[in-house]
XYZ file of C-alpha atoms in Angstrom:
518
model
C 100.834 91.482 80.802
C 104.047 89.862 79.490
C 107.004 89.993 81.842
C 109.597 92.643 80.936
C 112.852 91.253 79.625
C 114.686 92.043 82.838
C 112.261 89.966 84.874
C 112.118 87.112 82.386
C 115.881 86.840 82.560
C 115.810 86.616 86.336
C 112.672 84.693 87.170
C 111.687 81.324 85.815
C 108.179 79.942 86.132
C 107.461 79.593 89.847
C 111.105 79.964 90.852
C 113.335 82.516 92.566
C 116.555 83.833 90.986
C 119.604 81.667 91.488
C 122.561 82.756 93.601
C 124.775 83.660 90.651
C 121.994 85.751 89.204
C 121.679 87.584 92.500
C 125.356 88.423 92.443
C 125.011 89.876 88.945
C 121.907 91.770 90.074
C 123.845 93.323 92.924
C 126.775 94.207 90.689
C 124.496 95.917 88.217
C 123.562 98.768 90.535
C 125.586 98.569 93.748
C 129.025 100.084 94.223
C 131.790 97.585 94.878
C 133.749 97.996 98.091
C 136.921 96.890 96.380
C 138.009 96.665 92.769
C 135.938 94.066 90.913
C 134.466 92.562 94.134
C 130.704 92.133 94.547
C 129.248 94.259 97.327
C 128.772 91.981 100.325
C 126.167 94.321 101.792
C 123.714 93.333 99.015
C 122.524 90.554 101.312
C 121.683 92.881 104.196
C 117.992 93.196 104.992
C 118.261 96.393 107.012
C 115.553 95.244 109.457
C 114.775 92.183 111.594
C 114.531 88.849 109.799
C 114.514 85.267 110.987
C 118.262 85.133 110.392
C 118.979 88.130 112.622
C 116.080 87.847 115.126
C 115.097 84.156 115.419
C 113.573 84.865 118.854
C 111.104 87.248 117.202
C 110.471 85.962 113.669
C 109.952 82.487 112.322
C 111.298 81.297 108.971
C 110.009 83.477 106.137
C 108.212 85.858 108.517
C 108.470 89.605 107.910
C 106.497 90.344 111.108
C 105.373 87.903 113.805
C 102.713 85.706 112.219
C 102.956 87.430 108.818
C 104.920 85.458 106.230
C 106.440 86.749 103.007
C 103.826 84.720 101.160
C 101.025 86.791 102.694
C 102.603 89.994 101.420
C 102.981 88.441 97.973
C 99.296 87.468 98.061
C 98.397 91.077 98.904
C 100.335 92.275 95.869
C 98.535 89.769 93.668
C 95.203 90.947 95.071
C 96.108 94.532 94.215
C 97.172 93.503 90.697
C 93.722 91.979 90.168
C 92.142 95.332 91.053
C 94.250 97.273 88.554
C 92.741 98.241 85.196
C 94.018 96.019 82.359
C 97.471 97.225 81.446
C 97.654 99.412 84.531
C 100.717 100.030 86.709
C 100.766 100.988 90.400
C 103.520 103.223 91.777
C 103.858 103.456 95.552
C 106.639 105.296 97.407
C 107.489 104.504 101.002
C 107.755 107.142 103.700
C 110.682 109.529 103.653
C 112.836 110.262 106.660
C 111.786 113.150 108.867
C 114.260 115.022 111.004
C 114.311 116.368 114.544
C 116.857 118.948 113.488
C 119.652 119.072 110.951
C 120.737 115.516 110.161
C 119.234 113.904 113.279
C 116.296 111.737 112.126
C 113.142 110.831 113.966
C 112.644 107.077 114.407
C 111.435 105.847 111.037
C 107.776 104.928 110.570
C 106.798 103.371 107.272
C 103.784 104.454 105.238
C 100.943 102.053 106.090
C 100.073 101.227 102.475
C 103.707 100.512 101.599
C 104.187 98.346 104.694
C 101.018 96.408 103.899
C 102.210 95.555 100.381
C 105.891 94.880 101.009
C 106.706 94.332 104.690
C 109.643 96.707 104.179
C 110.306 99.197 106.958
C 112.814 101.320 105.058
C 112.865 103.932 102.309
C 112.037 102.469 98.905
C 109.663 102.777 95.950
C 107.514 99.869 94.744
C 106.136 99.464 91.218
C 103.577 96.738 90.589
C 101.811 95.411 87.515
C 99.795 92.348 86.630
C 101.792 89.695 84.780
C 98.771 88.764 82.689
C 97.876 85.684 84.739
C 97.179 85.637 88.477
C 100.575 86.991 89.436
C 102.172 90.345 89.998
C 105.440 91.744 88.720
C 107.100 93.576 91.624
C 109.934 96.073 91.136
C 111.766 97.771 93.987
C 113.856 100.927 93.788
C 116.321 101.319 96.667
C 118.835 103.934 97.782
C 122.339 102.921 96.685
C 124.892 102.094 99.369
C 126.561 105.059 101.019
C 129.334 103.985 103.433
C 129.541 107.425 105.020
C 125.797 107.615 105.762
C 125.836 104.044 106.984
C 128.397 104.998 109.633
C 125.716 107.221 111.142
C 122.418 105.527 110.338
C 123.311 101.881 109.696
C 123.149 99.866 106.493
C 119.831 99.526 104.704
C 118.248 96.964 102.414
C 120.480 95.470 99.749
C 119.562 94.046 96.358
C 120.029 90.374 97.213
C 117.880 90.592 100.349
C 115.236 92.518 98.418
C 114.868 89.460 96.188
C 115.459 86.661 98.690
C 113.617 88.083 101.726
C 111.014 90.426 100.256
C 110.490 88.585 96.944
C 111.102 91.455 94.550
C 111.305 90.437 90.901
C 113.532 93.341 89.889
C 115.709 95.642 91.988
C 117.099 98.968 90.837
C 118.747 101.972 92.390
C 116.669 105.107 92.843
C 118.925 106.860 90.346
C 117.171 104.761 87.688
C 113.682 105.604 88.972
C 112.726 108.573 86.753
C 113.696 106.961 83.454
C 112.188 103.561 84.264
C 108.910 104.948 85.641
C 108.569 107.248 82.641
C 109.089 104.291 80.338
C 106.589 102.126 82.229
C 104.018 104.920 82.230
C 104.380 105.420 78.483
C 103.485 101.782 77.820
C 100.745 101.481 80.467
C 97.041 102.011 79.945
C 96.887 103.815 83.295
C 99.158 104.720 86.189
C 97.819 104.517 89.740
C 99.628 107.005 91.956
C 98.549 109.247 94.830
C 99.705 112.780 94.132
C 98.903 113.894 97.676
C 101.815 111.840 99.069
C 103.892 115.004 98.826
C 106.318 114.111 101.617
C 106.945 110.558 100.399
C 110.327 109.134 99.431
C 111.360 110.297 95.930
C 108.055 112.121 95.452
C 109.528 114.944 93.369
C 111.256 112.494 91.008
C 108.060 110.478 90.600
C 105.960 113.572 90.017
C 108.303 114.660 87.257
C 108.492 111.188 85.720
C 104.687 111.057 85.511
C 104.320 114.501 83.958
C 103.474 113.144 80.501
C 101.052 110.556 81.931
C 99.256 113.344 83.792
C 98.925 115.365 80.596
C 97.404 112.370 78.823
C 94.880 111.741 81.595
C 96.341 108.315 82.391
C 96.726 108.755 86.157
C 94.252 107.776 88.873
C 94.371 107.319 92.672
C 95.869 104.147 94.115
C 94.873 104.580 97.760
C 91.197 103.490 97.467
C 92.263 100.085 96.128
C 94.750 99.598 98.960
C 92.252 100.658 101.610
C 89.721 98.213 100.186
C 92.258 95.422 100.713
C 93.422 96.599 104.141
C 89.921 97.055 105.594
C 89.309 93.373 106.457
C 92.151 91.909 108.507
C 93.770 88.507 108.027
C 94.156 86.056 110.934
C 97.797 87.081 111.311
C 96.865 90.754 111.413
C 94.132 90.094 113.972
C 96.595 88.293 116.232
C 98.824 91.386 116.234
C 95.854 93.693 116.818
C 94.696 91.589 119.762
C 98.162 91.830 121.267
C 98.404 95.576 120.632
C 95.036 96.194 122.272
C 95.853 93.949 125.231
C 99.177 95.691 125.824
C 97.521 99.116 125.760
C 94.649 98.053 128.016
C 96.931 96.397 130.560
C 99.224 99.405 130.655
C 96.264 101.739 131.164
C 94.974 99.561 134.006
C 98.381 99.890 135.633
C 98.208 103.667 135.247
C 94.795 103.655 136.940
C 96.247 101.711 139.840
C 99.009 104.288 140.254
C 96.658 107.280 140.227
C 96.119 109.430 143.311
C 95.182 112.942 144.292
C 97.753 115.412 143.005
C 99.258 113.037 140.462
C 100.920 114.629 137.447
C 99.384 114.175 134.009
C 102.855 113.820 132.511
C 103.847 111.129 134.991
C 100.786 109.049 134.126
C 101.383 109.492 130.395
C 104.982 108.396 130.851
C 103.908 105.387 132.905
C 101.656 104.329 130.046
C 104.464 104.585 127.529
C 106.807 102.701 129.844
C 104.268 99.881 130.124
C 103.661 99.421 126.418
C 107.310 99.760 125.458
C 108.309 97.230 128.103
C 105.707 94.835 126.644
C 107.261 95.077 123.183
C 105.542 97.990 121.437
C 107.764 99.977 119.099
C 106.176 103.308 119.935
C 103.017 105.081 120.975
C 100.279 105.030 118.352
C 99.835 108.804 118.835
C 100.657 111.386 121.527
C 98.984 110.345 124.761
C 96.093 112.443 126.033
C 96.136 112.664 129.850
C 93.666 115.461 130.510
C 92.683 116.250 134.068
C 89.671 118.335 134.994
C 88.296 120.568 132.231
C 91.145 119.549 129.905
C 89.288 116.280 129.416
C 87.046 118.349 127.132
C 89.943 119.107 124.767
C 89.820 116.140 122.407
C 93.515 116.096 121.443
C 94.928 117.624 124.624
C 98.596 116.711 124.826
C 100.312 119.229 127.098
C 100.031 116.837 130.055
C 101.745 119.413 132.247
C 99.669 119.855 135.410
C 98.837 118.041 138.613
C 95.306 116.705 139.009
C 93.394 117.423 142.237
C 91.700 114.499 143.917
C 88.259 115.883 143.125
C 88.848 115.805 139.352
C 88.467 113.197 136.656
C 91.315 112.247 134.354
C 90.669 111.236 130.751
C 93.423 109.148 129.188
C 93.350 108.386 125.461
C 96.376 106.274 124.558
C 97.516 103.441 122.350
C 100.596 101.676 121.051
C 102.022 100.317 117.823
C 103.063 96.669 117.766
C 104.798 95.471 114.586
C 102.897 98.135 112.669
C 99.434 97.509 114.147
C 97.954 100.082 116.486
C 95.582 100.250 119.436
C 93.445 103.154 120.651
C 91.918 103.028 124.144
C 90.281 105.676 126.338
C 89.110 105.591 129.949
C 87.984 108.299 132.362
C 88.505 107.883 136.099
C 88.597 109.830 139.367
C 92.212 110.190 140.442
C 91.048 110.447 144.073
C 89.392 107.026 143.830
C 85.691 107.974 143.941
C 83.345 109.523 141.404
C 81.184 112.332 142.748
C 77.438 111.928 142.156
C 77.371 114.165 139.075
C 80.634 112.712 137.707
C 79.210 109.217 138.017
C 75.917 110.258 136.429
C 77.681 111.649 133.357
C 80.001 108.624 133.242
C 77.087 106.173 133.445
C 75.320 107.983 130.601
C 78.327 107.495 128.336
C 78.808 103.920 129.551
C 75.221 102.975 128.668
C 75.605 104.490 125.205
C 78.821 102.513 124.753
C 76.989 99.277 125.574
C 74.230 99.996 123.077
C 76.744 100.912 120.377
C 78.649 97.677 120.940
C 75.401 95.745 120.503
C 75.006 97.482 117.129
C 78.448 96.385 115.856
C 77.246 93.485 113.713
C 77.867 92.429 110.107
C 75.659 94.406 107.755
C 75.342 97.479 109.944
C 77.417 100.579 109.184
C 79.578 102.919 111.204
C 77.342 105.800 110.092
C 74.276 104.101 111.589
C 76.117 103.386 114.829
C 77.051 107.073 114.995
C 73.415 108.069 114.474
C 72.477 105.735 117.321
C 75.071 107.351 119.584
C 73.741 110.840 118.774
C 70.194 109.843 119.657
C 71.165 108.123 122.891
C 73.556 110.850 124.043
C 70.924 113.491 123.250
C 68.442 111.622 125.437
C 71.080 111.357 128.143
C 71.850 115.090 128.064
C 68.142 115.892 128.402
C 67.700 113.409 131.268
C 70.689 114.848 133.131
C 69.386 118.388 132.747
C 72.730 119.657 131.531
C 70.938 122.463 129.675
C 67.660 123.170 131.494
C 64.719 123.676 129.169
C 66.247 121.656 126.331
C 64.579 118.393 125.330
C 66.148 115.367 123.650
C 64.763 116.534 120.304
C 66.569 119.870 120.705
C 69.885 118.125 121.315
C 69.349 115.658 118.471
C 68.490 118.500 116.084
C 72.064 119.779 116.377
C 72.561 121.078 119.903
C 74.395 117.854 120.769
C 77.426 119.090 118.815
C 78.297 121.444 121.678
C 78.787 118.351 123.853
C 79.753 115.624 121.365
C 81.877 116.902 118.484
C 83.366 113.723 116.995
C 82.244 110.522 115.368
C 81.430 107.483 117.460
C 84.330 105.619 115.906
C 86.814 104.942 113.150
C 88.492 101.966 111.538
C 91.705 100.679 113.085
C 94.709 98.795 111.739
C 98.087 99.946 110.447
C 96.926 103.514 111.085
C 94.915 104.939 113.969
C 92.341 106.381 111.577
C 92.679 103.456 109.207
C 91.404 102.999 105.640
C 89.741 106.423 105.566
C 88.619 106.104 101.931
C 86.340 103.188 102.807
C 83.953 105.609 104.483
C 81.335 105.086 107.205
C 78.507 103.854 104.960
C 79.996 100.508 103.936
C 78.359 97.485 105.553
C 80.552 96.019 108.284
C 82.082 92.598 107.670
C 83.709 90.018 109.936
C 87.399 90.827 110.279
C 86.966 94.600 110.383
C 88.409 96.313 113.463
C 87.222 99.692 114.662
C 87.475 101.972 117.664
C 84.161 102.766 119.359
C 84.314 105.950 121.432
C 81.166 107.745 122.607
C 81.792 110.750 124.837
C 80.299 113.856 126.419
C 82.159 117.109 127.038
C 80.468 119.917 128.944
C 82.059 123.328 128.309
C 83.470 125.083 131.347
C 80.843 127.809 131.541
C 78.765 128.952 134.541
C 75.491 128.206 132.741
C 76.193 124.478 133.104
C 76.544 124.596 136.875
C 77.976 121.452 138.428
C 78.374 119.843 134.989
C 80.710 122.571 133.744
C 84.144 121.321 132.694
C 83.310 117.611 132.933
C 84.514 115.395 130.083
C 84.008 111.638 129.748
C 84.992 109.323 126.912
C 85.115 105.536 126.861
C 86.865 103.958 123.888
C 87.535 100.347 122.973
C 89.076 98.434 120.087
C 86.367 96.201 118.652
C 86.488 93.323 116.181
C 83.461 92.584 114.021
C 82.718 88.846 114.174
C 79.852 86.805 112.662
C 78.255 86.852 116.125
C 78.759 90.570 116.751
C 81.318 92.704 118.585
C 84.394 91.339 120.339
C 86.083 93.906 122.566
C 89.863 93.527 122.215
C 90.717 96.066 124.932
C 88.758 94.409 127.726
C 91.738 94.210 130.129
C 91.013 97.676 131.524
C 87.725 98.066 133.423
C 84.699 100.123 132.386
C 82.274 99.364 135.222
C 82.518 102.339 137.639
C 82.704 100.132 140.727
C 85.570 98.184 139.207
C 87.275 101.415 138.177
C 87.033 102.798 141.712
C 88.405 99.549 143.133
C 91.396 99.702 140.796
C 92.268 103.391 141.210
C 94.875 103.636 143.939
C 95.363 99.875 144.180
C 99.003 100.428 143.334
C 99.529 103.107 145.943
C 102.317 101.083 147.480
C 104.255 102.780 144.703
C 102.791 106.201 145.502
C 106.033 107.637 146.788
C 108.010 106.892 143.638
C 105.178 108.079 141.371
C 104.845 111.298 143.361
C 108.570 111.806 142.988
C 108.306 111.167 139.273
C 105.447 113.681 139.050
C 107.534 116.302 140.802
C 110.452 115.749 138.421
C 108.386 115.227 135.252
C 109.721 111.712 134.722
C 108.562 108.113 134.751
C 108.416 105.890 137.768
C 110.278 102.615 137.390
C 111.358 99.694 139.486
C 114.610 99.562 137.574
C 117.693 101.657 138.151
C 118.041 104.421 135.560
C 120.436 103.673 132.746
C 123.127 106.250 132.094
C 124.613 106.450 128.620
C 126.635 108.874 126.549
C 125.605 109.168 122.923
C 126.594 111.238 119.945
C 123.970 113.471 118.394
């Protein structure tokens, strides 16, 4: 596709726009701070760069180990997947608010982050340039000095070109007219209409009204998920680090566990550990379910103390430069599994081992799940959890009362990553997935001593040519090793008990006291 006139004027063959051109670009859509003066904020990136965070990012890196060139290559790969003459329109995430004008910490849409590296509100429009390149337009919020007093300055036009390699930059006020014009001349428009809460969604929906009526629109997400499914070396380095941070923090939580410990205190200790190690946030709300609450898959109240006779199931992960981890362990807070707790735990542990052996190129997640159902059904029959029921009875559907989720899911920029890929695609080297067999016995008298027991073991696993590589191996699975670790940090028992009583986190550091405006 020929370059639009605006791009041709700015971009020469294989070159970036010159400085004077950048100044004119900024003047075209940014407000001047003083009469006739170019807006100096056009050069602001609005997020860490090598210039502002040289301790974190190398030259040309948009995230540690991920250079601007890799993001440009991703855009070119997407352009090759577009129908001839097609245009892709992708909005970033919108702000969400705690209340009123107080925003939650911003988290970018995974697809938008993958394509651009931008961690701010924006809209991207991409099209093939007719060769092996991609024409990349960005639409940004215009400067607003009053908002910036509260929320800080965001990405400017010059940085959008110099740092993020946009070919054209426009203000969002131009978005409807320009997208409508692009759609009119395109053979097809790839846009996901279910991104209802996205930045500028309403404006985009209206701008594409005519394209919808002409049947020119189709989903974009499947193409992006196809690209995101197999991770690059830089992505894998971040995923290894994310998994290691989560596993090490969970091992520390195990060591601080004891009879009567508070679920909330342990959850807070996990968050403290991953944040201290550099994670931006939790990957999802931590599950710290003691006793029968281990059977509630997404339990998140974390509001009770756990008796020494009970198990605690912790499902937790972190997000490191966009890439997430997802780890689960189940341990006795009193330091020793009872006979029936250990029997159920060992059943799940053996199934985990067999499932890991099945994580090889060419196999599928669906087949691994089928394997887990068969093995867990055999385990339930062997344990006698439901007297009179054979393995065939469980495998025929009865297992769902004790195992209600899939054995795993893909992992990456989202916890349940690349969902449109589906479980039937043959695994390839470079794919990362969470493997998480579990058994959950309902708290009902008919199950006797098994009632209310829940066990899940979950690891982050990389598919390699040789098979599975467990990325979250820094927290033990072997029950003897688990028992040896639980309570090993009880020199800190007093401060953790105090934290449990007050609902806070235990820390070696003095609490910081600050006054902030809200």
